[in-house]
Amino acid sequence: MLFGAAYATWVGVGARLALVVDGGRAVTLGLAERQRVLGDPVEEFCGDRLEGTVFGLLARERDRLFPDEMFADLFTDRGRRSVPPSVVACVMVLQRLEHLSDRDAVDRFTYDARWRHACGVGGWDDGLIEFVHTVLVRFRMRLEASDDPRRIFRRTTQIAAECGLVGPKRVLDSAPLFDAVATMDTVTLVRSAVRGLLRAADTELENELRGVLSGADDYTTAGKPACDWDDAEARAEVIDRLARDGWALLAVLEGRTLDAEVDQAAELLACVIGQDLERDDEDGTWRIVRGVASDRVISTVDPDARHGRKSTAGKFDGYKGHIAIDPDSEIITATAASAANVGDGQLTGQLTEDLDQPDRDRPQRPRGRSGRRRWSAEVFGDAAYGSGEQLAELDERNIVAMVKTQPPPNKAGRFTKDDFFIDLDAMTVTCPAAHTVPLRRAEVRPRPGPLRTAVR
């Protein structure tokens, strides 16, 4: 959808601070002029010529799509007037359609008659002539930090549904979002986490922390420590020293009330030690764990990034972008982002929330031999959305799952689950050779957190 596709970039990634001041002054909600000026040259020239275009659509439906009052919670009750949010919203939509920077978008608003017509500001004789490009940045930050950051997306899809453009079908898919930071190996990861903790501490705490370090490394420079990496014993010594230094720092902070930044740095250090290193029970030395942790942190620069894959050979590092589309109108109805290691199917519920409507609001049809009436909502997707858990969830919500069921895993040429007869009533399982044995339910135990793993 036009507005839906633009939404993902409206919210600045990483922006978490709500700004209600501009240049040291409080900012209150600005209201757009809703009475068109008769004889305005821009309106007279563009009115009929832009019918059927996005500029004409925004000019006609702007107040319905983005009323200024919709953003009142982003501003204070006192202060100078802001640029009307309805104008900012229109500029952002056109910005994404034409792939412009904030500066270029403001230039278009200032000098392009079509943009001014779409935003409802008319010509250049009076009224809103121009504004600073940082207004776009601040608006995105306010929106992201609000209690309802997805209001614009929800509003546009709601109006599209009211106009009959959004039907009961959804196509789901995902795509890799590659991280810009380098993936770190274990030595670099642990050493970087130690440096991060020392950096976060104030002078007094830093001196105390440095007092428990081995002294072989001052942790003032980035990268790996000096070592003959071709020598196995030298490598093992460095790994053991890094782990002991990290563990000594955590022991100093144990039980203390810490500042948020120090606490976060300590948690990250505990996580990278716990996921990549283990202590030998015999001699007490630390070594690298064989294998890769399922939720491994891959960089201290961006701790939320993860290893991911779209196929057996298609591996990547970073995040995933998820999308839901109405296949008939090609309108984007939902978007989401996750770590790269999150399965596509886990986002099914979030991407299809709009399909959960009362029975009376959606046509129904018989489904199956039982004659049970179901909503006509349908979800399409590849096998990533066809796990038993996801199929059961869609069935519980009375949504028809038009997805490919995930095939049972067949690792190393072994038998698949389908080759066995499982009788849950009798709690038995029969193998392909006709041997029957009782089933025992496994006890699911909570997985220890990174700090507990590191301590152990």
PDB file of N, CA and C in Angstrom, residues 243-297:
ATOM      1  N   ALA A 243      38.564 -14.958  29.804  1.00  0.00           N
ATOM      2  CA  ALA A 243      37.422 -15.438  30.572  1.00  0.00           C
ATOM      3  C   ALA A 243      37.582 -15.114  32.054  1.00  0.00           C
ATOM      4  N   ARG A 244      38.796 -15.306  32.588  1.00  0.00           N
ATOM      5  CA  ARG A 244      39.023 -15.028  34.005  1.00  0.00           C
ATOM      6  C   ARG A 244      38.895 -13.527  34.302  1.00  0.00           C
ATOM      7  N   ASP A 245      39.392 -12.692  33.378  1.00  0.00           N
ATOM      8  CA  ASP A 245      39.237 -11.249  33.574  1.00  0.00           C
ATOM      9  C   ASP A 245      37.759 -10.865  33.560  1.00  0.00           C
ATOM     10  N   GLY A 246      37.013 -11.398  32.599  1.00  0.00           N
ATOM     11  CA  GLY A 246      35.590 -11.096  32.520  1.00  0.00           C
ATOM     12  C   GLY A 246      34.837 -11.569  33.748  1.00  0.00           C
ATOM     13  N   TRP A 247      35.153 -12.767  34.191  1.00  0.00           N
ATOM     14  CA  TRP A 247      34.472 -13.308  35.366  1.00  0.00           C
ATOM     15  C   TRP A 247      34.831 -12.527  36.633  1.00  0.00           C
ATOM     16  N   ALA A 248      36.076 -12.061  36.722  1.00  0.00           N
ATOM     17  CA  ALA A 248      36.494 -11.264  37.881  1.00  0.00           C
ATOM     18  C   ALA A 248      35.722  -9.939  37.928  1.00  0.00           C
ATOM     19  N   LEU A 249      35.499  -9.328  36.779  1.00  0.00           N
ATOM     20  CA  LEU A 249      34.727  -8.086  36.738  1.00  0.00           C
ATOM     21  C   LEU A 249      33.293  -8.325  37.192  1.00  0.00           C
ATOM     22  N   LEU A 250      32.691  -9.412  36.731  1.00  0.00           N
ATOM     23  CA  LEU A 250      31.317  -9.722  37.124  1.00  0.00           C
ATOM     24  C   LEU A 250      31.216 -10.013  38.618  1.00  0.00           C
ATOM     25  N   ALA A 251      32.242 -10.649  39.160  1.00  0.00           N
ATOM     26  CA  ALA A 251      32.225 -10.954  40.594  1.00  0.00           C
ATOM     27  C   ALA A 251      32.254  -9.672  41.432  1.00  0.00           C
ATOM     28  N   VAL A 252      32.977  -8.650  40.972  1.00  0.00           N
ATOM     29  CA  VAL A 252      33.017  -7.377  41.690  1.00  0.00           C
ATOM     30  C   VAL A 252      31.634  -6.722  41.715  1.00  0.00           C
ATOM     31  N   LEU A 253      30.890  -6.847  40.599  1.00  0.00           N
ATOM     32  CA  LEU A 253      29.588  -6.176  40.480  1.00  0.00           C
ATOM     33  C   LEU A 253      28.442  -6.990  41.059  1.00  0.00           C
ATOM     34  N   GLU A 254      28.706  -8.226  41.444  1.00  0.00           N
ATOM     35  CA  GLU A 254      27.643  -9.105  41.947  1.00  0.00           C
ATOM     36  C   GLU A 254      26.953  -8.489  43.164  1.00  0.00           C
ATOM     37  N   GLY A 255      25.614  -8.377  43.092  1.00  0.00           N
ATOM     38  CA  GLY A 255      24.821  -7.892  44.211  1.00  0.00           C
ATOM     39  C   GLY A 255      24.748  -6.388  44.344  1.00  0.00           C
ATOM     40  N   ARG A 256      25.414  -5.643  43.490  1.00  0.00           N
ATOM     41  CA  ARG A 256      25.395  -4.185  43.573  1.00  0.00           C
ATOM     42  C   ARG A 256      24.229  -3.596  42.790  1.00  0.00           C
ATOM     43  N   THR A 257      23.825  -2.402  43.192  1.00  0.00           N
ATOM     44  CA  THR A 257      22.868  -1.631  42.412  1.00  0.00           C
ATOM     45  C   THR A 257      23.648  -0.770  41.424  1.00  0.00           C
ATOM     46  N   LEU A 258      23.448  -1.007  40.148  1.00  0.00           N
ATOM     47  CA  LEU A 258      24.273  -0.389  39.118  1.00  0.00           C
ATOM     48  C   LEU A 258      23.470   0.602  38.286  1.00  0.00           C
ATOM     49  N   ASP A 259      24.188   1.542  37.681  1.00  0.00           N
ATOM     50  CA  ASP A 259      23.559   2.420  36.711  1.00  0.00           C
ATOM     51  C   ASP A 259      23.097   1.590  35.521  1.00  0.00           C
ATOM     52  N   ALA A 260      22.126   2.131  34.772  1.00  0.00           N
ATOM     53  CA  ALA A 260      21.555   1.382  33.655  1.00  0.00           C
ATOM     54  C   ALA A 260      22.616   1.006  32.631  1.00  0.00           C
ATOM     55  N   GLU A 261      23.526   1.933  32.333  1.00  0.00           N
ATOM     56  CA  GLU A 261      24.548   1.661  31.322  1.00  0.00           C
ATOM     57  C   GLU A 261      25.522   0.592  31.786  1.00  0.00           C
ATOM     58  N   VAL A 262      25.943   0.677  33.043  1.00  0.00           N
ATOM     59  CA  VAL A 262      26.861  -0.334  33.583  1.00  0.00           C
ATOM     60  C   VAL A 262      26.173  -1.685  33.671  1.00  0.00           C
ATOM     61  N   ASP A 263      24.927  -1.695  34.110  1.00  0.00           N
ATOM     62  CA  ASP A 263      24.174  -2.940  34.220  1.00  0.00           C
ATOM     63  C   ASP A 263      24.030  -3.616  32.865  1.00  0.00           C
ATOM     64  N   GLN A 264      23.756  -2.826  31.836  1.00  0.00           N
ATOM     65  CA  GLN A 264      23.617  -3.377  30.490  1.00  0.00           C
ATOM     66  C   GLN A 264      24.938  -3.935  29.985  1.00  0.00           C
ATOM     67  N   ALA A 265      26.045  -3.225  30.254  1.00  0.00           N
ATOM     68  CA  ALA A 265      27.359  -3.705  29.827  1.00  0.00           C
ATOM     69  C   ALA A 265      27.745  -4.987  30.555  1.00  0.00           C
ATOM     70  N   ALA A 266      27.415  -5.076  31.845  1.00  0.00           N
ATOM     71  CA  ALA A 266      27.719  -6.287  32.611  1.00  0.00           C
ATOM     72  C   ALA A 266      26.900  -7.473  32.115  1.00  0.00           C
ATOM     73  N   GLU A 267      25.647  -7.213  31.795  1.00  0.00           N
ATOM     74  CA  GLU A 267      24.796  -8.283  31.275  1.00  0.00           C
ATOM     75  C   GLU A 267      25.324  -8.797  29.937  1.00  0.00           C
ATOM     76  N   LEU A 268      25.791  -7.885  29.094  1.00  0.00           N
ATOM     77  CA  LEU A 268      26.343  -8.292  27.801  1.00  0.00           C
ATOM     78  C   LEU A 268      27.608  -9.127  27.980  1.00  0.00           C
ATOM     79  N   LEU A 269      28.473  -8.727  28.913  1.00  0.00           N
ATOM     80  CA  LEU A 269      29.688  -9.500  29.183  1.00  0.00           C
ATOM     81  C   LEU A 269      29.335 -10.891  29.684  1.00  0.00           C
ATOM     82  N   ALA A 270      28.397 -10.991  30.616  1.00  0.00           N
ATOM     83  CA  ALA A 270      27.983 -12.302  31.113  1.00  0.00           C
ATOM     84  C   ALA A 270      27.419 -13.160  29.993  1.00  0.00           C
ATOM     85  N   CYS A 271      26.687 -12.530  29.087  1.00  0.00           N
ATOM     86  CA  CYS A 271      26.070 -13.277  27.985  1.00  0.00           C
ATOM     87  C   CYS A 271      27.116 -13.870  27.049  1.00  0.00           C
ATOM     88  N   VAL A 272      28.107 -13.069  26.642  1.00  0.00           N
ATOM     89  CA  VAL A 272      29.089 -13.563  25.674  1.00  0.00           C
ATOM     90  C   VAL A 272      30.000 -14.610  26.301  1.00  0.00           C
ATOM     91  N   ILE A 273      30.275 -14.490  27.615  1.00  0.00           N
ATOM     92  CA  ILE A 273      31.063 -15.534  28.275  1.00  0.00           C
ATOM     93  C   ILE A 273      30.252 -16.818  28.362  1.00  0.00           C
ATOM     94  N   GLY A 274      28.994 -16.698  28.755  1.00  0.00           N
ATOM     95  CA  GLY A 274      28.161 -17.888  28.931  1.00  0.00           C
ATOM     96  C   GLY A 274      27.846 -18.613  27.646  1.00  0.00           C
ATOM     97  N   GLN A 275      27.758 -17.891  26.516  1.00  0.00           N
ATOM     98  CA  GLN A 275      27.372 -18.533  25.268  1.00  0.00           C
ATOM     99  C   GLN A 275      28.548 -19.191  24.540  1.00  0.00           C
ATOM    100  N   ASP A 276      29.763 -18.675  24.741  1.00  0.00           N
ATOM    101  CA  ASP A 276      30.898 -19.139  23.936  1.00  0.00           C
ATOM    102  C   ASP A 276      31.961 -19.890  24.718  1.00  0.00           C
ATOM    103  N   LEU A 277      31.960 -19.772  26.044  1.00  0.00           N
ATOM    104  CA  LEU A 277      33.043 -20.356  26.836  1.00  0.00           C
ATOM    105  C   LEU A 277      32.499 -21.294  27.907  1.00  0.00           C
ATOM    106  N   GLU A 278      33.306 -22.266  28.272  1.00  0.00           N
ATOM    107  CA  GLU A 278      32.968 -23.178  29.360  1.00  0.00           C
ATOM    108  C   GLU A 278      34.232 -23.491  30.153  1.00  0.00           C
ATOM    109  N   ARG A 279      34.044 -23.843  31.413  1.00  0.00           N
ATOM    110  CA  ARG A 279      35.188 -24.117  32.289  1.00  0.00           C
ATOM    111  C   ARG A 279      35.363 -25.616  32.449  1.00  0.00           C
ATOM    112  N   ASP A 280      36.589 -26.064  32.262  1.00  0.00           N
ATOM    113  CA  ASP A 280      36.903 -27.482  32.407  1.00  0.00           C
ATOM    114  C   ASP A 280      36.800 -27.886  33.877  1.00  0.00           C
ATOM    115  N   ASP A 281      36.058 -28.958  34.145  1.00  0.00           N
ATOM    116  CA  ASP A 281      35.846 -29.386  35.524  1.00  0.00           C
ATOM    117  C   ASP A 281      37.115 -29.933  36.168  1.00  0.00           C
ATOM    118  N   GLU A 282      38.069 -30.395  35.358  1.00  0.00           N
ATOM    119  CA  GLU A 282      39.271 -31.013  35.913  1.00  0.00           C
ATOM    120  C   GLU A 282      40.324 -29.984  36.315  1.00  0.00           C
ATOM    121  N   ASP A 283      40.714 -29.111  35.389  1.00  0.00           N
ATOM    122  CA  ASP A 283      41.782 -28.159  35.697  1.00  0.00           C
ATOM    123  C   ASP A 283      41.287 -26.732  35.877  1.00  0.00           C
ATOM    124  N   GLY A 284      39.978 -26.469  35.640  1.00  0.00           N
ATOM    125  CA  GLY A 284      39.415 -25.146  35.870  1.00  0.00           C
ATOM    126  C   GLY A 284      39.710 -24.124  34.796  1.00  0.00           C
ATOM    127  N   THR A 285      40.339 -24.526  33.707  1.00  0.00           N
ATOM    128  CA  THR A 285      40.637 -23.575  32.628  1.00  0.00           C
ATOM    129  C   THR A 285      39.401 -23.362  31.757  1.00  0.00           C
ATOM    130  N   TRP A 286      39.373 -22.174  31.142  1.00  0.00           N
ATOM    131  CA  TRP A 286      38.253 -21.833  30.261  1.00  0.00           C
ATOM    132  C   TRP A 286      38.628 -22.144  28.810  1.00  0.00           C
ATOM    133  N   ARG A 287      37.659 -22.619  28.069  1.00  0.00           N
ATOM    134  CA  ARG A 287      37.878 -22.941  26.655  1.00  0.00           C
ATOM    135  C   ARG A 287      36.615 -22.620  25.868  1.00  0.00           C
ATOM    136  N   ILE A 288      36.762 -22.577  24.566  1.00  0.00           N
ATOM    137  CA  ILE A 288      35.633 -22.261  23.682  1.00  0.00           C
ATOM    138  C   ILE A 288      34.721 -23.477  23.565  1.00  0.00           C
ATOM    139  N   VAL A 289      33.436 -23.235  23.679  1.00  0.00           N
ATOM    140  CA  VAL A 289      32.443 -24.310  23.569  1.00  0.00           C
ATOM    141  C   VAL A 289      32.369 -24.787  22.123  1.00  0.00           C
ATOM    142  N   ARG A 290      32.266 -26.079  21.934  1.00  0.00           N
ATOM    143  CA  ARG A 290      32.051 -26.608  20.582  1.00  0.00           C
ATOM    144  C   ARG A 290      30.605 -26.393  20.171  1.00  0.00           C
ATOM    145  N   GLY A 291      30.403 -25.949  18.943  1.00  0.00           N
ATOM    146  CA  GLY A 291      29.052 -25.665  18.477  1.00  0.00           C
ATOM    147  C   GLY A 291      28.724 -24.187  18.650  1.00  0.00           C
ATOM    148  N   VAL A 292      27.545 -23.819  18.198  1.00  0.00           N
ATOM    149  CA  VAL A 292      27.095 -22.427  18.238  1.00  0.00           C
ATOM    150  C   VAL A 292      25.802 -22.349  19.032  1.00  0.00           C
ATOM    151  N   ALA A 293      25.748 -21.448  19.998  1.00  0.00           N
ATOM    152  CA  ALA A 293      24.536 -21.253  20.794  1.00  0.00           C
ATOM    153  C   ALA A 293      23.389 -20.826  19.892  1.00  0.00           C
ATOM    154  N   SER A 294      22.179 -21.260  20.225  1.00  0.00           N
ATOM    155  CA  SER A 294      21.025 -21.009  19.367  1.00  0.00           C
ATOM    156  C   SER A 294      20.684 -19.529  19.259  1.00  0.00           C
ATOM    157  N   ASP A 295      20.972 -18.766  20.284  1.00  0.00           N
ATOM    158  CA  ASP A 295      20.632 -17.339  20.282  1.00  0.00           C
ATOM    159  C   ASP A 295      21.894 -16.518  20.506  1.00  0.00           C
ATOM    160  N   ARG A 296      22.943 -16.853  19.789  1.00  0.00           N
ATOM    161  CA  ARG A 296      24.264 -16.285  20.025  1.00  0.00           C
ATOM    162  C   ARG A 296      24.325 -14.809  19.644  1.00  0.00           C
ATOM    163  N   VAL A 297      24.843 -13.990  20.571  1.00  0.00           N
ATOM    164  CA  VAL A 297      25.167 -12.604  20.271  1.00  0.00           C
ATOM    165  C   VAL A 297      26.387 -12.601  19.359  1.00  0.00           C
TER     166      VAL A 297
END
